[in-house]
């Protein structure tokens, strides 16, 4: 119940996971993983299918997990706002080959990353980026 409280789902503790909204199901999956007290949390596209508000809640949860518990996160994600918000260090692969490695700022401005993943004109939603960070 500690993790249900931490992710704001304690009031829904008696509900079946499948009855929860999709964003809540994703946060519940992370909470279940955290119950085993991992030192590394492996997440494969945790923001896939989430709306903007759900993605922002996920960003907040993952950043809190990193900051509070000192847990590393191995993240596979295409939502750049999630990647930029929770990462201290990013390794970018393109077709299985490393094309960039560094801080969010350096990766964000790496021309190889822009070409491979963001297009020539990189787009970032400033509203989805945590305060203190920039696109």
PDB file of C-alpha atoms in Angstrom:
ATOM      1  CA  UNK A   1       0.000   0.000   0.000  1.00  0.00           C
ATOM      2  CA  UNK A   2       3.001   2.332   0.397  1.00  0.00           C
ATOM      3  CA  UNK A   3       3.563   2.507  -3.328  1.00  0.00           C
ATOM      4  CA  UNK A   4      -0.142   2.897  -4.043  1.00  0.00           C
ATOM      5  CA  UNK A   5      -0.077   5.926  -1.777  1.00  0.00           C
ATOM      6  CA  UNK A   6       3.104   7.295  -3.386  1.00  0.00           C
ATOM      7  CA  UNK A   7       1.571   7.178  -6.855  1.00  0.00           C
ATOM      8  CA  UNK A   8      -1.811   8.487  -5.718  1.00  0.00           C
ATOM      9  CA  UNK A   9      -3.776   5.276  -6.260  1.00  0.00           C
ATOM     10  CA  UNK A  10      -4.501   4.286  -2.664  1.00  0.00           C
ATOM     11  CA  UNK A  11      -8.196   5.273  -3.049  1.00  0.00           C
ATOM     12  CA  UNK A  12      -8.374   2.760  -5.931  1.00  0.00           C
ATOM     13  CA  UNK A  13      -6.744  -0.110  -4.021  1.00  0.00           C
ATOM     14  CA  UNK A  14      -9.873  -2.288  -4.246  1.00  0.00           C
ATOM     15  CA  UNK A  15     -10.255  -1.876  -8.009  1.00  0.00           C
ATOM     16  CA  UNK A  16      -8.926  -4.333 -10.578  1.00  0.00           C
ATOM     17  CA  UNK A  17      -5.933  -2.984 -12.514  1.00  0.00           C
ATOM     18  CA  UNK A  18      -7.852  -3.337 -15.791  1.00  0.00           C
ATOM     19  CA  UNK A  19     -10.562  -0.994 -14.501  1.00  0.00           C
ATOM     20  CA  UNK A  20      -8.119   1.882 -14.046  1.00  0.00           C
ATOM     21  CA  UNK A  21      -7.543   4.550 -16.697  1.00  0.00           C
ATOM     22  CA  UNK A  22      -4.595   3.764 -18.956  1.00  0.00           C
ATOM     23  CA  UNK A  23      -2.265   6.347 -17.396  1.00  0.00           C
ATOM     24  CA  UNK A  24      -3.000   4.974 -13.925  1.00  0.00           C
ATOM     25  CA  UNK A  25      -2.289   1.453 -15.178  1.00  0.00           C
ATOM     26  CA  UNK A  26       1.143   2.592 -16.349  1.00  0.00           C
ATOM     27  CA  UNK A  27       1.938   4.201 -12.989  1.00  0.00           C
ATOM     28  CA  UNK A  28       0.692   1.038 -11.252  1.00  0.00           C
ATOM     29  CA  UNK A  29       3.097  -1.062 -13.348  1.00  0.00           C
ATOM     30  CA  UNK A  30       5.979   1.113 -12.154  1.00  0.00           C
ATOM     31  CA  UNK A  31       4.793   0.903  -8.538  1.00  0.00           C
ATOM     32  CA  UNK A  32       4.641  -2.904  -8.786  1.00  0.00           C
ATOM     33  CA  UNK A  33       8.208  -2.962 -10.072  1.00  0.00           C
ATOM     34  CA  UNK A  34       9.324  -0.668  -7.244  1.00  0.00           C
ATOM     35  CA  UNK A  35       7.940  -3.070  -4.629  1.00  0.00           C
ATOM     36  CA  UNK A  36      10.866  -5.392  -5.389  1.00  0.00           C
ATOM     37  CA  UNK A  37      13.307  -2.579  -4.440  1.00  0.00           C
ATOM     38  CA  UNK A  38      15.289  -2.612  -7.686  1.00  0.00           C
ATOM     39  CA  UNK A  39      18.578  -0.808  -8.143  1.00  0.00           C
ATOM     40  CA  UNK A  40      17.783  -0.392 -11.846  1.00  0.00           C
ATOM     41  CA  UNK A  41      14.316   0.143 -13.284  1.00  0.00           C
ATOM     42  CA  UNK A  42      14.003  -0.983 -16.925  1.00  0.00           C
ATOM     43  CA  UNK A  43      11.190   0.732 -18.820  1.00  0.00           C
ATOM     44  CA  UNK A  44      10.208   0.140 -22.427  1.00  0.00           C
ATOM     45  CA  UNK A  45       8.269   3.131 -23.760  1.00  0.00           C
ATOM     46  CA  UNK A  46       6.403   3.935 -20.535  1.00  0.00           C
ATOM     47  CA  UNK A  47       4.807   7.041 -22.088  1.00  0.00           C
ATOM     48  CA  UNK A  48       3.417   5.246 -25.155  1.00  0.00           C
ATOM     49  CA  UNK A  49      -0.285   5.984 -25.517  1.00  0.00           C
ATOM     50  CA  UNK A  50      -0.402   8.553 -22.731  1.00  0.00           C
ATOM     51  CA  UNK A  51      -1.992  11.966 -23.140  1.00  0.00           C
ATOM     52  CA  UNK A  52      -0.124  15.144 -22.195  1.00  0.00           C
ATOM     53  CA  UNK A  53      -1.360  15.189 -18.571  1.00  0.00           C
ATOM     54  CA  UNK A  54      -0.607  11.502 -18.066  1.00  0.00           C
ATOM     55  CA  UNK A  55       2.850  11.961 -19.571  1.00  0.00           C
ATOM     56  CA  UNK A  56       3.511  14.904 -17.227  1.00  0.00           C
ATOM     57  CA  UNK A  57       2.437  12.769 -14.235  1.00  0.00           C
ATOM     58  CA  UNK A  58       4.751   9.992 -15.432  1.00  0.00           C
ATOM     59  CA  UNK A  59       7.634  12.475 -15.760  1.00  0.00           C
ATOM     60  CA  UNK A  60       7.056  13.650 -12.202  1.00  0.00           C
ATOM     61  CA  UNK A  61       6.875  10.084 -10.846  1.00  0.00           C
ATOM     62  CA  UNK A  62      10.041   8.926 -12.613  1.00  0.00           C
ATOM     63  CA  UNK A  63      12.018  12.033 -11.621  1.00  0.00           C
ATOM     64  CA  UNK A  64      10.870  11.515  -8.014  1.00  0.00           C
ATOM     65  CA  UNK A  65      11.972   7.871  -8.104  1.00  0.00           C
ATOM     66  CA  UNK A  66      15.418   8.880  -9.390  1.00  0.00           C
ATOM     67  CA  UNK A  67      15.863  11.718  -6.921  1.00  0.00           C
ATOM     68  CA  UNK A  68      14.354  10.096  -3.829  1.00  0.00           C
ATOM     69  CA  UNK A  69      15.505   6.499  -4.155  1.00  0.00           C
ATOM     70  CA  UNK A  70      18.709   6.873  -6.164  1.00  0.00           C
ATOM     71  CA  UNK A  71      17.510   4.262  -8.615  1.00  0.00           C
ATOM     72  CA  UNK A  72      18.868   4.209 -12.136  1.00  0.00           C
ATOM     73  CA  UNK A  73      16.417   4.013 -14.992  1.00  0.00           C
ATOM     74  CA  UNK A  74      17.195   2.284 -18.264  1.00  0.00           C
ATOM     75  CA  UNK A  75      14.677   3.905 -20.559  1.00  0.00           C
ATOM     76  CA  UNK A  76      13.636   3.121 -24.099  1.00  0.00           C
ATOM     77  CA  UNK A  77      11.395   5.993 -25.126  1.00  0.00           C
ATOM     78  CA  UNK A  78      10.436   8.051 -28.165  1.00  0.00           C
ATOM     79  CA  UNK A  79       8.721  10.848 -26.199  1.00  0.00           C
ATOM     80  CA  UNK A  80      11.564  13.344 -25.994  1.00  0.00           C
ATOM     81  CA  UNK A  81       9.958  15.336 -23.166  1.00  0.00           C
ATOM     82  CA  UNK A  82      10.086  12.214 -20.980  1.00  0.00           C
ATOM     83  CA  UNK A  83      13.676  11.466 -21.990  1.00  0.00           C
ATOM     84  CA  UNK A  84      14.861  15.028 -21.403  1.00  0.00           C
ATOM     85  CA  UNK A  85      13.022  15.423 -18.088  1.00  0.00           C
ATOM     86  CA  UNK A  86      14.199  12.314 -16.297  1.00  0.00           C
ATOM     87  CA  UNK A  87      17.639  11.734 -17.762  1.00  0.00           C
ATOM     88  CA  UNK A  88      20.974  12.889 -16.430  1.00  0.00           C
ATOM     89  CA  UNK A  89      22.803  10.961 -19.149  1.00  0.00           C
ATOM     90  CA  UNK A  90      21.480   9.795 -22.508  1.00  0.00           C
ATOM     91  CA  UNK A  91      22.810   7.279 -25.019  1.00  0.00           C
ATOM     92  CA  UNK A  92      21.058   7.470 -28.378  1.00  0.00           C
ATOM     93  CA  UNK A  93      20.936   4.503 -30.730  1.00  0.00           C
ATOM     94  CA  UNK A  94      19.935   4.608 -34.373  1.00  0.00           C
ATOM     95  CA  UNK A  95      19.380   1.197 -35.934  1.00  0.00           C
ATOM     96  CA  UNK A  96      21.444  -0.392 -33.173  1.00  0.00           C
ATOM     97  CA  UNK A  97      24.427   1.952 -33.493  1.00  0.00           C
ATOM     98  CA  UNK A  98      25.334   4.580 -30.921  1.00  0.00           C
ATOM     99  CA  UNK A  99      25.102   8.029 -32.479  1.00  0.00           C
ATOM    100  CA  UNK A 100      25.255  10.218 -29.373  1.00  0.00           C
ATOM    101  CA  UNK A 101      26.205   9.969 -25.719  1.00  0.00           C
ATOM    102  CA  UNK A 102      26.051  12.740 -23.129  1.00  0.00           C
ATOM    103  CA  UNK A 103      23.938  15.171 -21.149  1.00  0.00           C
ATOM    104  CA  UNK A 104      20.360  15.965 -22.202  1.00  0.00           C
ATOM    105  CA  UNK A 105      21.485  19.373 -23.483  1.00  0.00           C
ATOM    106  CA  UNK A 106      24.340  17.990 -25.589  1.00  0.00           C
ATOM    107  CA  UNK A 107      22.205  15.168 -26.986  1.00  0.00           C
ATOM    108  CA  UNK A 108      19.321  17.545 -27.694  1.00  0.00           C
ATOM    109  CA  UNK A 109      21.565  19.713 -29.869  1.00  0.00           C
ATOM    110  CA  UNK A 110      23.514  16.886 -31.531  1.00  0.00           C
ATOM    111  CA  UNK A 111      22.865  17.154 -35.293  1.00  0.00           C
ATOM    112  CA  UNK A 112      22.945  13.352 -35.649  1.00  0.00           C
ATOM    113  CA  UNK A 113      20.127  12.979 -33.107  1.00  0.00           C
ATOM    114  CA  UNK A 114      18.129  15.763 -34.701  1.00  0.00           C
ATOM    115  CA  UNK A 115      18.394  14.122 -38.115  1.00  0.00           C
ATOM    116  CA  UNK A 116      17.653  10.600 -36.865  1.00  0.00           C
ATOM    117  CA  UNK A 117      14.855  11.236 -34.389  1.00  0.00           C
ATOM    118  CA  UNK A 118      13.605  14.776 -34.446  1.00  0.00           C
ATOM    119  CA  UNK A 119      13.794  15.754 -38.083  1.00  0.00           C
ATOM    120  CA  UNK A 120      15.762  18.686 -39.412  1.00  0.00           C
ATOM    121  CA  UNK A 121      13.618  21.145 -37.463  1.00  0.00           C
ATOM    122  CA  UNK A 122      13.611  19.755 -33.935  1.00  0.00           C
ATOM    123  CA  UNK A 123      10.303  20.115 -32.180  1.00  0.00           C
ATOM    124  CA  UNK A 124       9.867  20.171 -28.437  1.00  0.00           C
ATOM    125  CA  UNK A 125       6.808  21.087 -26.414  1.00  0.00           C
ATOM    126  CA  UNK A 126       8.061  23.623 -23.836  1.00  0.00           C
ATOM    127  CA  UNK A 127       4.888  23.038 -21.809  1.00  0.00           C
ATOM    128  CA  UNK A 128       5.852  19.398 -21.286  1.00  0.00           C
ATOM    129  CA  UNK A 129       9.324  20.201 -19.952  1.00  0.00           C
ATOM    130  CA  UNK A 130       9.898  20.494 -16.208  1.00  0.00           C
ATOM    131  CA  UNK A 131      10.651  23.968 -14.803  1.00  0.00           C
ATOM    132  CA  UNK A 132      14.360  24.736 -14.951  1.00  0.00           C
ATOM    133  CA  UNK A 133      14.889  22.613 -18.067  1.00  0.00           C
ATOM    134  CA  UNK A 134      14.625  23.729 -21.654  1.00  0.00           C
ATOM    135  CA  UNK A 135      13.996  22.176 -25.026  1.00  0.00           C
TER     136      UNK A 135
END
